[in-house]
Each structure stands twice: as C-alpha cells, then as structure tokens.
PDB file of C-alpha atoms and ligand atoms in Angstrom:
ATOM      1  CA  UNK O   2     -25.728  -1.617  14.921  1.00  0.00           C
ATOM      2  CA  UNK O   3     -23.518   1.044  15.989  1.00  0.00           C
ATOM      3  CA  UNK O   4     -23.323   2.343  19.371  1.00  0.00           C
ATOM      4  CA  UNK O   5     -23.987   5.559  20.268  1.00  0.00           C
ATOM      5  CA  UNK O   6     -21.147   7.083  22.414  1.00  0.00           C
ATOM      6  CA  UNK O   7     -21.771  10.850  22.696  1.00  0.00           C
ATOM      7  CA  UNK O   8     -24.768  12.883  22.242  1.00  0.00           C
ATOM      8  CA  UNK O   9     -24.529  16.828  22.529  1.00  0.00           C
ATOM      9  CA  UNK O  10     -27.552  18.431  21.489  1.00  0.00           C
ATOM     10  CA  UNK O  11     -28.022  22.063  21.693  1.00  0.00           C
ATOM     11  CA  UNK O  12     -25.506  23.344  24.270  1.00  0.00           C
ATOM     12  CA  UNK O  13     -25.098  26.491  26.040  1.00  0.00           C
ATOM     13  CA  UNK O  14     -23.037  27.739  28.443  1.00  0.00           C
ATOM     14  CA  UNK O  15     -22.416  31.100  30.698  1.00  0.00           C
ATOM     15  CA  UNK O  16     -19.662  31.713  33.137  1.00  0.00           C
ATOM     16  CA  UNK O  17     -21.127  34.652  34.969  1.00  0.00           C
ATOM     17  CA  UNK O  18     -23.363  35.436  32.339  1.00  0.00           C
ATOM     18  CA  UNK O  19     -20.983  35.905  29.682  1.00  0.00           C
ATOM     19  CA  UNK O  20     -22.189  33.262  27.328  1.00  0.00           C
ATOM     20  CA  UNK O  21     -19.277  30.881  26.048  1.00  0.00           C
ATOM     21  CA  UNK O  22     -20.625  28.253  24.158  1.00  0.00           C
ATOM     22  CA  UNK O  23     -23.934  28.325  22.345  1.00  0.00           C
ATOM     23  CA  UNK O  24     -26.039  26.156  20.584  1.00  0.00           C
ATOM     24  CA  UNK O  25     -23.233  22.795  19.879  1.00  0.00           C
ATOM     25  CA  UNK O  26     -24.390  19.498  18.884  1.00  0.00           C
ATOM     26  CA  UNK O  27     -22.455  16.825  17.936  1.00  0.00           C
ATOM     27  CA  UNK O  28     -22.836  12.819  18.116  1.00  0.00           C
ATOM     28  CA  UNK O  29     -20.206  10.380  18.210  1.00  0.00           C
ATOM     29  CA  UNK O  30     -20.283   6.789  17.474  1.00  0.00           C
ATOM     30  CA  UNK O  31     -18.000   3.901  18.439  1.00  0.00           C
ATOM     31  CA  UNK O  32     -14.559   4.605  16.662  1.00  0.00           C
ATOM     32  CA  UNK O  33     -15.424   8.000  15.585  1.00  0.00           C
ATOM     33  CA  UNK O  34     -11.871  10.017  16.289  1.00  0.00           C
ATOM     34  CA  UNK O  35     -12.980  13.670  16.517  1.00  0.00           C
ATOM     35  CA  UNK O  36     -10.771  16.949  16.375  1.00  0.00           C
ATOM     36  CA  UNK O  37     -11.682  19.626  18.478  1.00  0.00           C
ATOM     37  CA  UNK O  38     -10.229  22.985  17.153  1.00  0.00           C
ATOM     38  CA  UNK O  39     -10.999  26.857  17.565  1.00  0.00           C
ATOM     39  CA  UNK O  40      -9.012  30.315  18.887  1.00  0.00           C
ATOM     40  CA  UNK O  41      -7.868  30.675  22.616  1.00  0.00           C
ATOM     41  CA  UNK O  42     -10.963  31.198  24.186  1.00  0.00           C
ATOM     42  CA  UNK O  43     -13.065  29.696  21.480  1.00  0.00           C
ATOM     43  CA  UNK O  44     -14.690  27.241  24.540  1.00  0.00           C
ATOM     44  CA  UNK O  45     -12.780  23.789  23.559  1.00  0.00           C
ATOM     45  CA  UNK O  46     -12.184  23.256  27.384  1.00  0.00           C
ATOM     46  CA  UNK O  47     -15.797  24.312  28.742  1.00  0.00           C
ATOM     47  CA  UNK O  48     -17.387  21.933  26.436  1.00  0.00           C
ATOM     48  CA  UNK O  49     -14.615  19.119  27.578  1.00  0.00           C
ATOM     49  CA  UNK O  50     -15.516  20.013  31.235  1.00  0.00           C
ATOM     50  CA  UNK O  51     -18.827  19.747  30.317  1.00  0.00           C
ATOM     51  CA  UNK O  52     -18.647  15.961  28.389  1.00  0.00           C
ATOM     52  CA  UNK O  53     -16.730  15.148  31.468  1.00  0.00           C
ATOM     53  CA  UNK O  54     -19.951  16.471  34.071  1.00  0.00           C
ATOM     54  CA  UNK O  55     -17.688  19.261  35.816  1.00  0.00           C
ATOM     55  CA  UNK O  56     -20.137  21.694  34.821  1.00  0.00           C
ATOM     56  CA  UNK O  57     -24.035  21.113  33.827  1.00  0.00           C
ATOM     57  CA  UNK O  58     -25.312  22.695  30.555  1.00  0.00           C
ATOM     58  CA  UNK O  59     -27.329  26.367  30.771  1.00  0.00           C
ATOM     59  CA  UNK O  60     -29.205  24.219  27.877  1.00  0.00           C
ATOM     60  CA  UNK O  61     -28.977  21.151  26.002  1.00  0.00           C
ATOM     61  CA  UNK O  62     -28.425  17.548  27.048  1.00  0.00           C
ATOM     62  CA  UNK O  63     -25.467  15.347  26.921  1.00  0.00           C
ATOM     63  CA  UNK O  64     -25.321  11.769  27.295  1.00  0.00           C
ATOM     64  CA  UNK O  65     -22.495   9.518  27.228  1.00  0.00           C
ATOM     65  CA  UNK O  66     -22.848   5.924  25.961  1.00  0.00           C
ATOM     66  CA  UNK O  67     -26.842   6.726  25.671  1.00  0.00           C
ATOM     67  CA  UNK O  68     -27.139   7.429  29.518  1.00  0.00           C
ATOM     68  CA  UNK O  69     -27.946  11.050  30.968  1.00  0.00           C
ATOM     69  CA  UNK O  70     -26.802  11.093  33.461  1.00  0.00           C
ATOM     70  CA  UNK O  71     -23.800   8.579  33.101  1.00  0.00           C
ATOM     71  CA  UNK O  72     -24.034   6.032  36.064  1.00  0.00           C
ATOM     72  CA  UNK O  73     -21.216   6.858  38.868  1.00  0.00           C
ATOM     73  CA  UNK O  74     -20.200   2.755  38.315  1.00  0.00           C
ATOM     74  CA  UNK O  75     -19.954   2.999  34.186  1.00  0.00           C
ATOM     75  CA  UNK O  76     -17.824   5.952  34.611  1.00  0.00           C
ATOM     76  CA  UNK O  77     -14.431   4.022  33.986  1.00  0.00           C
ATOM     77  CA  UNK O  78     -15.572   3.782  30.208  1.00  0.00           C
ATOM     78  CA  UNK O  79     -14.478   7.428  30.435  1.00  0.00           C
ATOM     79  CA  UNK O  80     -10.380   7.616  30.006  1.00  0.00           C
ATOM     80  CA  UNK O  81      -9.687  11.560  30.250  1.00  0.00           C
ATOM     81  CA  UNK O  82      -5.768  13.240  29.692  1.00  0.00           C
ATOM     82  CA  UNK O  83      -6.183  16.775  31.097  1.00  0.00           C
ATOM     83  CA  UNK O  84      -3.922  19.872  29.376  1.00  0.00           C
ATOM     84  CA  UNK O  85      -0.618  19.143  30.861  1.00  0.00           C
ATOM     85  CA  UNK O  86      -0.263  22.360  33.051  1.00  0.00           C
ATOM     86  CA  UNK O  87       3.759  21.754  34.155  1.00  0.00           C
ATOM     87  CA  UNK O  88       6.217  18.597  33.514  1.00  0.00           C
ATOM     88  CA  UNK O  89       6.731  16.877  36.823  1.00  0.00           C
ATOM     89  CA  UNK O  90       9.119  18.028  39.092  1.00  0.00           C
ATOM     90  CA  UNK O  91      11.716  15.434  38.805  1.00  0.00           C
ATOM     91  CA  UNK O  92      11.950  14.146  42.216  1.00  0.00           C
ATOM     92  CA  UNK O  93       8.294  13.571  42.156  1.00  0.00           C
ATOM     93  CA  UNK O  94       8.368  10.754  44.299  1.00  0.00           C
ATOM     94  CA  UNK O  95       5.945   8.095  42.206  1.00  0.00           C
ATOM     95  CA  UNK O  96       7.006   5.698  39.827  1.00  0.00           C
ATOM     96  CA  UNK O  97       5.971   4.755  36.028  1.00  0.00           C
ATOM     97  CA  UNK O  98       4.406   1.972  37.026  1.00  0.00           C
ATOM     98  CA  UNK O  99       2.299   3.114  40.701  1.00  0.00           C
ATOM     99  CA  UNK O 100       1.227   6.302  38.085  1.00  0.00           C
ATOM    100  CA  UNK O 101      -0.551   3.497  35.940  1.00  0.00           C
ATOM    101  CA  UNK O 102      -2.089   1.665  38.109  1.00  0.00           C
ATOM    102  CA  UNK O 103      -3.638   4.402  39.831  1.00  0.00           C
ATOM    103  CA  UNK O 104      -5.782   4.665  36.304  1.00  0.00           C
ATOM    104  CA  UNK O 105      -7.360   1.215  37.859  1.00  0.00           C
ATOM    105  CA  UNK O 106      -9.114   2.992  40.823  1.00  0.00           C
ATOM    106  CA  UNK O 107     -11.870   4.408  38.606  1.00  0.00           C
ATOM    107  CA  UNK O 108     -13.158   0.857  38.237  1.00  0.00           C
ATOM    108  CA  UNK O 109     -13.272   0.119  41.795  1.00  0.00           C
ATOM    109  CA  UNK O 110     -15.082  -0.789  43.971  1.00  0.00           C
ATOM    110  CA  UNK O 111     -14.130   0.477  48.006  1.00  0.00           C
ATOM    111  CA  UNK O 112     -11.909   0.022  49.540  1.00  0.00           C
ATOM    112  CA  UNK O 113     -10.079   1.165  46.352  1.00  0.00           C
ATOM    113  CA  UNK O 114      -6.922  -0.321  47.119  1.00  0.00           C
ATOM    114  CA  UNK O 115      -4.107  -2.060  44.436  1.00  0.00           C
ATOM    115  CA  UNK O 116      -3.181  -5.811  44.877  1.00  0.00           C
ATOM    116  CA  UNK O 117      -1.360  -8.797  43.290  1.00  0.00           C
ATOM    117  CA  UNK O 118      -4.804  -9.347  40.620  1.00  0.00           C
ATOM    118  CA  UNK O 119      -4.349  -6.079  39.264  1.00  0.00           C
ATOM    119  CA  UNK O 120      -0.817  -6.685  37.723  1.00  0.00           C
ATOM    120  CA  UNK O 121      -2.225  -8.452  34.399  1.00  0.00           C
ATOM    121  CA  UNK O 122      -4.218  -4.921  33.770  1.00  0.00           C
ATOM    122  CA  UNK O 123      -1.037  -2.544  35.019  1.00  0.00           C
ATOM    123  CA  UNK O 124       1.333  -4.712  32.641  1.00  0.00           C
ATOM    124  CA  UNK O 125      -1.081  -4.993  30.130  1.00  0.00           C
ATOM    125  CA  UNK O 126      -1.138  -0.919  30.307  1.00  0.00           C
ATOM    126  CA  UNK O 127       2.297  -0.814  30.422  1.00  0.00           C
ATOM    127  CA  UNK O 128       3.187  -2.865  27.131  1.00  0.00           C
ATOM    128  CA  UNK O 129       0.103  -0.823  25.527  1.00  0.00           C
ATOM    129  CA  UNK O 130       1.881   2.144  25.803  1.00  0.00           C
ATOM    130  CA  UNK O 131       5.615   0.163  25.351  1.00  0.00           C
ATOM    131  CA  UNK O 132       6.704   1.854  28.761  1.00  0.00           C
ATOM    132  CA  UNK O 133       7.297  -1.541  30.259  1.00  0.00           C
ATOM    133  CA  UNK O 134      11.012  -1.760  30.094  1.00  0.00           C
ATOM    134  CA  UNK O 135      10.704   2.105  32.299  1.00  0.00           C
ATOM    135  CA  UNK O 136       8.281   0.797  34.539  1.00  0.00           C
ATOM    136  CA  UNK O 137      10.328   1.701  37.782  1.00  0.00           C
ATOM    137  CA  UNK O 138      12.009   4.526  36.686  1.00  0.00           C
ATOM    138  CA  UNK O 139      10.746   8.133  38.628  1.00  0.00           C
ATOM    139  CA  UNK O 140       8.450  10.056  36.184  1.00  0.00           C
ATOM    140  CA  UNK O 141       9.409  13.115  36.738  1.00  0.00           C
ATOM    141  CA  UNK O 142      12.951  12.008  35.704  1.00  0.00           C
ATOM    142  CA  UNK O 143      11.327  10.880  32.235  1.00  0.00           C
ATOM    143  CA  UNK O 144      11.375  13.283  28.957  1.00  0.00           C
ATOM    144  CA  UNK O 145       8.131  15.025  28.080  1.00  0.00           C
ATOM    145  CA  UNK O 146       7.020  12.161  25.341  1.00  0.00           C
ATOM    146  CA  UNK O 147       7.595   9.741  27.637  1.00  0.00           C
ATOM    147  CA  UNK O 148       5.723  11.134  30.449  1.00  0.00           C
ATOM    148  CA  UNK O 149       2.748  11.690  27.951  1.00  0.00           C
ATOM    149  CA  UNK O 150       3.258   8.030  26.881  1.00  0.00           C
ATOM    150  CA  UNK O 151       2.718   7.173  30.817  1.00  0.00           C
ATOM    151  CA  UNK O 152      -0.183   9.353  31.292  1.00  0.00           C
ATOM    152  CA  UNK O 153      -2.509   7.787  28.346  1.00  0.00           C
ATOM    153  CA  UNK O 154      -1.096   4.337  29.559  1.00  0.00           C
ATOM    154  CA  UNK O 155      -2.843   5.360  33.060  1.00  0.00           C
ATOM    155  CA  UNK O 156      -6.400   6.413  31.408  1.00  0.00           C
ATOM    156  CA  UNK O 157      -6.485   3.456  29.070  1.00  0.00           C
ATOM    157  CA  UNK O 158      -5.465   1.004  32.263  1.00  0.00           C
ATOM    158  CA  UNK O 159      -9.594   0.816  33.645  1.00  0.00           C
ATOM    159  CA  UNK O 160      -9.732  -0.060  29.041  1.00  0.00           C
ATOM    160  CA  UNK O 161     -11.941   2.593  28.519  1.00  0.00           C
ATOM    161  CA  UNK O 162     -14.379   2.923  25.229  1.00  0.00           C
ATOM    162  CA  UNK O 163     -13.803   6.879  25.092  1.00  0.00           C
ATOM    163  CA  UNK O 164     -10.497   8.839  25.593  1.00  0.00           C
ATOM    164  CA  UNK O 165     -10.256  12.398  25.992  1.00  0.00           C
ATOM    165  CA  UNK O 166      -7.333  14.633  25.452  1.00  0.00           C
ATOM    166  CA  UNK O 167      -7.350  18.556  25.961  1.00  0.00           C
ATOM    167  CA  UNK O 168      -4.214  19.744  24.001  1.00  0.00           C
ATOM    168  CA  UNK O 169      -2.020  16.421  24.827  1.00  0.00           C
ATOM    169  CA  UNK O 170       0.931  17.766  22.135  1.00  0.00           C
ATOM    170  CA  UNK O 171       1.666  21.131  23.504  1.00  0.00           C
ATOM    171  CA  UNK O 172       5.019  20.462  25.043  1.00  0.00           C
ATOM    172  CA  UNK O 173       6.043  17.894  22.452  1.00  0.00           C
ATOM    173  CA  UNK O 174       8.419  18.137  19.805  1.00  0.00           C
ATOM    174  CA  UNK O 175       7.307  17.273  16.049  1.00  0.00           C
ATOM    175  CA  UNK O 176       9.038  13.776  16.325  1.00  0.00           C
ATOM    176  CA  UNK O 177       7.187  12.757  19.631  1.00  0.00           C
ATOM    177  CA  UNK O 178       4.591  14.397  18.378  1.00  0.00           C
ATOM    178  CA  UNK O 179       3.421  12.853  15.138  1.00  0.00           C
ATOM    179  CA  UNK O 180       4.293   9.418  17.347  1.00  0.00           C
ATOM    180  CA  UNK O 181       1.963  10.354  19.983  1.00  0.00           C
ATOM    181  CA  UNK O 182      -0.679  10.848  17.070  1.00  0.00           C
ATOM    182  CA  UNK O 183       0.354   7.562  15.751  1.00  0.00           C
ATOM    183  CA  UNK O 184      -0.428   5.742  19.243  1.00  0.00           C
ATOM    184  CA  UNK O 185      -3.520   7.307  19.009  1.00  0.00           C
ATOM    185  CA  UNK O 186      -4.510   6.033  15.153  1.00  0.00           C
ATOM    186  CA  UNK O 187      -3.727   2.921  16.584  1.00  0.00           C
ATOM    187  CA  UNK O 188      -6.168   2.729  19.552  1.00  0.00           C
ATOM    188  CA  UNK O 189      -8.391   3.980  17.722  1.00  0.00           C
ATOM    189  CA  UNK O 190      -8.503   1.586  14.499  1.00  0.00           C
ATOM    190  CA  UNK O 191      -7.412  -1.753  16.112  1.00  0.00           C
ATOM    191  CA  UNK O 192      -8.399  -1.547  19.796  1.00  0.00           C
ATOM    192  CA  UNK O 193     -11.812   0.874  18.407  1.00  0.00           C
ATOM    193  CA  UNK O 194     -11.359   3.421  21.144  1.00  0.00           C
ATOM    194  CA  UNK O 195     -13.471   6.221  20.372  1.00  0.00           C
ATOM    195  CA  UNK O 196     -11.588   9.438  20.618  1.00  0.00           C
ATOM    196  CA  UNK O 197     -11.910  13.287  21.657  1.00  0.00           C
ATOM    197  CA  UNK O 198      -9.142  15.290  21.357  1.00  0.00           C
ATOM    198  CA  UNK O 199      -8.925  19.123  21.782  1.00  0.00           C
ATOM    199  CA  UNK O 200      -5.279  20.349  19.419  1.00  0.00           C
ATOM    200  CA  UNK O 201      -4.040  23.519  18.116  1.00  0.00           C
ATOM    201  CA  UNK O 202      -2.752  21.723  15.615  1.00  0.00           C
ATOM    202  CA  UNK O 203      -5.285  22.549  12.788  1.00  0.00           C
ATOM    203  CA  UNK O 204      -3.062  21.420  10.288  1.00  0.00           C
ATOM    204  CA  UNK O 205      -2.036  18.134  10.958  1.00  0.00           C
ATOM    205  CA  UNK O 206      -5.257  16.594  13.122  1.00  0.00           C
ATOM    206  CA  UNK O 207      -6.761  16.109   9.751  1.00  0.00           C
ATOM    207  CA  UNK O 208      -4.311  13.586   8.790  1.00  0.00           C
ATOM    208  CA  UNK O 209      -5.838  11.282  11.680  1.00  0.00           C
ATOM    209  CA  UNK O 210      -9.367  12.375  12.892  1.00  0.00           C
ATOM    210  CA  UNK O 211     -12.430  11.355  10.921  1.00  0.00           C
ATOM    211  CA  UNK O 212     -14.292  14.274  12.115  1.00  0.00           C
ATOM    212  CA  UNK O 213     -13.929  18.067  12.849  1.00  0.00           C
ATOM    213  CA  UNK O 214     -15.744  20.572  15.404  1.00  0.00           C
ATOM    214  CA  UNK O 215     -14.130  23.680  14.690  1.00  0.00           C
ATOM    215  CA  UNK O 216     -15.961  26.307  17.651  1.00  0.00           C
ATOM    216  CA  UNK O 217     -15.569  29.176  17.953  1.00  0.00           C
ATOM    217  CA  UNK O 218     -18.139  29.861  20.894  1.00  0.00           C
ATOM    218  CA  UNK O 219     -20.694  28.278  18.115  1.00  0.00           C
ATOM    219  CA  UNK O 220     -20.048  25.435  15.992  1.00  0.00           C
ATOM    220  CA  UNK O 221     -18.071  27.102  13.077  1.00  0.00           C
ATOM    221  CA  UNK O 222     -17.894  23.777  11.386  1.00  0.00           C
ATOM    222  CA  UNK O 223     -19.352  20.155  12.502  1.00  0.00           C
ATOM    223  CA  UNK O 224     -18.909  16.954  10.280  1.00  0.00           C
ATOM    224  CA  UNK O 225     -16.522  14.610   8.720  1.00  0.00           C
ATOM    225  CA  UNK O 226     -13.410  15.901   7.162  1.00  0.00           C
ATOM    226  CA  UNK O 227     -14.135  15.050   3.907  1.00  0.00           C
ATOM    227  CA  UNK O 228     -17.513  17.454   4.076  1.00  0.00           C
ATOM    228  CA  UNK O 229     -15.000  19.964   5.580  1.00  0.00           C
ATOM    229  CA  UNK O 230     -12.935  19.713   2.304  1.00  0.00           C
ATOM    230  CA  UNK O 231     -15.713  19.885  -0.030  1.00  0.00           C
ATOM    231  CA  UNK O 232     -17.780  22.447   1.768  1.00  0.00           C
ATOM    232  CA  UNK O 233     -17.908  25.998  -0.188  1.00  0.00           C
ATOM    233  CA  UNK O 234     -18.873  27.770   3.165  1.00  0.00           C
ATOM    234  CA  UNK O 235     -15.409  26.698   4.691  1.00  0.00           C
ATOM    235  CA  UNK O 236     -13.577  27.911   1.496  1.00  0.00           C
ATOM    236  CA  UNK O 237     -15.477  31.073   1.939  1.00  0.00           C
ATOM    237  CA  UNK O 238     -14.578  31.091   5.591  1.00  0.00           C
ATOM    238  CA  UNK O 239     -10.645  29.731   5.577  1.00  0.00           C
ATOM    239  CA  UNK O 240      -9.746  30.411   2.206  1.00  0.00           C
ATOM    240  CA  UNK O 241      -9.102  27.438  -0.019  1.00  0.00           C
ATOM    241  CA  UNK O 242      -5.514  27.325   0.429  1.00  0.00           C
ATOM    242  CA  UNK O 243      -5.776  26.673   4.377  1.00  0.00           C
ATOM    243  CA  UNK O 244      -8.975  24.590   3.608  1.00  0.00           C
ATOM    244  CA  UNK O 245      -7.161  21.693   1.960  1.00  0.00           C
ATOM    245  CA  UNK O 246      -4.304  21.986   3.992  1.00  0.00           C
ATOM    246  CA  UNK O 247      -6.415  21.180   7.091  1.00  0.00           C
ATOM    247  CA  UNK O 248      -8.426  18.730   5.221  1.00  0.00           C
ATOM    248  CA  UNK O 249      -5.577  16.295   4.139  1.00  0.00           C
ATOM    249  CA  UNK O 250      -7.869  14.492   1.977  1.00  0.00           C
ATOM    250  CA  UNK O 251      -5.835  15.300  -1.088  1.00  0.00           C
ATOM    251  CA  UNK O 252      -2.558  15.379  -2.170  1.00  0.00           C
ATOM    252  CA  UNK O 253      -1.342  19.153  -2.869  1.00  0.00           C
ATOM    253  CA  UNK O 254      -1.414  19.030  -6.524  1.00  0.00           C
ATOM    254  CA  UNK O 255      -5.188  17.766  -6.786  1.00  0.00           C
ATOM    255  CA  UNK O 256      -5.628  20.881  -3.711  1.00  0.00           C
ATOM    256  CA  UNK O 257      -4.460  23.365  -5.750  1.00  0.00           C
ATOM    257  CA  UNK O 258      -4.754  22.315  -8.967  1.00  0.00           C
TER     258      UNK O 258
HETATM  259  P1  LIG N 303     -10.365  27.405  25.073  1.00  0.00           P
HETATM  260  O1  LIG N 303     -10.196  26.051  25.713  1.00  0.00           O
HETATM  261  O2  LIG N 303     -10.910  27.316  23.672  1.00  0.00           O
HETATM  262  O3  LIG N 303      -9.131  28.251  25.118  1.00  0.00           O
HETATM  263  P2  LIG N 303     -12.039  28.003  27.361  1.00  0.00           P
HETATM  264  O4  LIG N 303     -13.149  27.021  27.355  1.00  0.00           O
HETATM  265  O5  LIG N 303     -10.909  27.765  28.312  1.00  0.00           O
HETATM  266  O6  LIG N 303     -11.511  28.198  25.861  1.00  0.00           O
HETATM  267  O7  LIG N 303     -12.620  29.445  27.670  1.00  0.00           O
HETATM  268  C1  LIG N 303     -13.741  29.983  26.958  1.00  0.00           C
HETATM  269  C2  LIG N 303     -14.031  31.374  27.502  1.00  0.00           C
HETATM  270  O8  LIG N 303     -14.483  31.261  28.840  1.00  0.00           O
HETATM  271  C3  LIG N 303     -12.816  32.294  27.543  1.00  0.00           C
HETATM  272  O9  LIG N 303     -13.255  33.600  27.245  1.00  0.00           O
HETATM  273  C4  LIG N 303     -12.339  32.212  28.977  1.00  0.00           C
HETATM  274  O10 LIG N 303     -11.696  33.397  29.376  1.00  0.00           O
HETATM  275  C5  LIG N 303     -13.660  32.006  29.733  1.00  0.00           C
HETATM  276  N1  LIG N 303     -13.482  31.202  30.947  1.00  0.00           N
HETATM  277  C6  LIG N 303     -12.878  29.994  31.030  1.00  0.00           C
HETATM  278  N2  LIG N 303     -12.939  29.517  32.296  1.00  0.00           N
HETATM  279  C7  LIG N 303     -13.581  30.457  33.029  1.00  0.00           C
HETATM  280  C8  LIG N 303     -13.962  30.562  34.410  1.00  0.00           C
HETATM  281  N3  LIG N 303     -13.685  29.574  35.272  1.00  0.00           N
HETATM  282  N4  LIG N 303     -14.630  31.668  34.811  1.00  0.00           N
HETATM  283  C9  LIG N 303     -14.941  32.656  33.933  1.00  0.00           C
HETATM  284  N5  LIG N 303     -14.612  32.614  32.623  1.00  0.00           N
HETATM  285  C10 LIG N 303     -13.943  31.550  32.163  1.00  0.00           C
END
C-alpha cells in the first residue's frame, strides 16, 4: 500500500488581502520527487512556508504523512533546506561536522543536548553526503557545493521521509549543480526519500522529478511529467518547442520530429 506523504487540497492564501495562491492541490506519495516551478512571485515559497506550518491556509487543508496537524514529536520526518540567502562568512566559527549534528536536535527529546551515542547518526550523515574526510574543516571556509553538500547532510541527519529544498542550486555552478541533482536522484530512488524541491531550473528538473507543479498563483500545471509532455493544453500554453524541452521524456529528434 503506498503511503500517503502530502495532501494539499484546495489552498488559498492572502498576505494582506492580496491573494497569492489560490485553489492548489496536490498529493504526494512515498518516493514521489516533485518539481516546484513558476515566475518570481508565482507563490513557490508561500506554499513551502505553508507545507512547513509557518503560515495556516485562508482555505484548504494540508496534512503531512496523513496527520493535520503534524504531531510536534513526528516532526523530524520533515528534513527542510531553506533558499540559501548569503554563503557563510568564512570565519563562521562552526565546523562541518557540529553543523550536522545540529540536524539531530529535531528528534530530541529535552534537554536537547549532543553526546558520544549520537556519533553513529552524525558519521552516518557525514559519509551520506561524502563530507567525512572535511568533517573539521570551518564551513564558511568551504566552496558553495560543498557547503550545500553539508547543509542536506544536516536535514537528512534526524533520516527524514520528506526533504524540502526552496531553490537549493542558485549559487551553484552547472558542474556542482547537475551533482547536487544527482545526490538527490539518489536519495530519492535507493534510500526512497520523498522529495520537494522549489528550482528555476525549468529545463533540467525534468530530467529527475517524476512530477511537476508549475504555479503561477494557481496551479498552471499539476501531474506527472509524462502527462506534462503529452498534454495539448501545455503545448498551447509553452509552445511545443519549450514543452519537450522541459519534459525530457524524449530524445530531441522524436520532440521535434
Ligand atoms: P516565489 O517564491 O514564487 O518567488 P513568493 O511566495 O515569495 O513567490 O511570493 C508570492 C507573492 O507574495 C509575491 O507577490 C510577493 O511579493 C508576495 N509576498 C511574499 N512574502 C510576502 C510577505 N511577507 N508580505 C506580503 N507579501 C508577500
């Protein structure tokens, strides 16, 4: 039977009246790997801030791994990456590895404190991520795909069933880029982490996620990417040319032939 990891139904959301988000449903199971994708402004972080219970819904429901509200203890099933506002400042006085194990304190119980039985989880974080061999190093001194590496290696250290990125690749270059996508594939298909992940890059997410929420304040598009390629209201929308080369479900001769 397969578990049911995300329910949006029916959303809407004002900031001072100004209505943001309307109407968004979507439903997620265990190893679903959804791209999030619209304009600046489209909403993308709202309804992230809302998933994560920042802000309640004007309408609609939400419930994470069936519950509504999520219980305070089962939130460590919850890994979240937030946008990555500024690199650290490199005398940032915290190491690789005291960054990564403070993604243990979610699962906690107080005193939250870090002792000798947490260093199976930290290391276990650490070789996830292959940032063992940097584990003492400062992280501001690290290069941005590294310090990205260290970040997810901190929300998957409480081994969470949902991750949650808000525009992880900004700062990265294509290299660390399409590897930071391929860390991702792999949690997703061999450790069956079910993943959000908010990108700007329409044209290469397809090449990993399964499905698409394209917003833009509404639900533009919502479904797998293999509807997105075959539906005729997205050629009507994007053109077919930019259709299939979001898709990725076809080589470019069978896309334009
Ligand atoms: P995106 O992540 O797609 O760029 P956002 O969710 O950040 O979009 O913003 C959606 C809309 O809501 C934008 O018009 C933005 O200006 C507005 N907005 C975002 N945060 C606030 C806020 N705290 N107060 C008022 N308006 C906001």
């Amino acid at each position: 039977m397969s578990l049911n990891i995300v329910s949006a139904e029916s959303l809407c959301f004002q900031y001072n009246s100004v209505e943001v988000l309307s109407d968004i449903s979507f439903h997620l199971e265990a190893g679903d790997y959804l791209g999030i994708v619209g304009p600046n402004g489209s909403g993308k972080t709202t309804l992230i801030k809302l998933l994560l219970g920042f802000f309640k819904p004007g309408k609609g429901t939400i419930s994470l791994f069936g519950s509504n509200p999520l219980s305070f203890r089962d939130w460590y099933k919850v890994g979240y990456l937030p946008q990555k506002i500024n690199a650290f400042n490199p005398h940032f006085p915290a190491t690789v590895k005291e960054i990564v194990s403070l993604g243990l304190l979610s699962r906690k119980k107080y005193p939250k404190n870090i002792n000798k039985s947490d260093e199976p989880a930290i290391n276990s974080a650490l070789s996830l991520m292959d940032v063992s061999d940097i584990r003492d190093e400062l992280i501001g001194e690290l290069s941005g795909g590294q310090q990205q590496r260290v970040l997810i290696a901190k929300a998957m250290a409480c081994e969470p069933e949902l991750l949650i990125l808000d525009e992880p690749t900004t700062a990265l270059d294509p290299e660390t880029r399409e590897k930071f996508f391929s860390i991702l594939t792999t949690l997703n298909e061999q450790k069956k982490i079910t993943i959000v992940i908010i990108t700007h890059d329409i044209g290469t997410i397809g090449k990993y996620a399964s499905k698409l929420l394209y917003l833009d304040k509404k639900a533009i598009f919502y479904g797998s990417f293999d509807a997105f390629c075959s539906s005729n209201e997205m050629s009507g929308y994007f053109g077919e040319y930019s259709q299939h080369l979001i898709c990725h479900r076809h080589d470019d001769k069978a896309a334009h032939s």
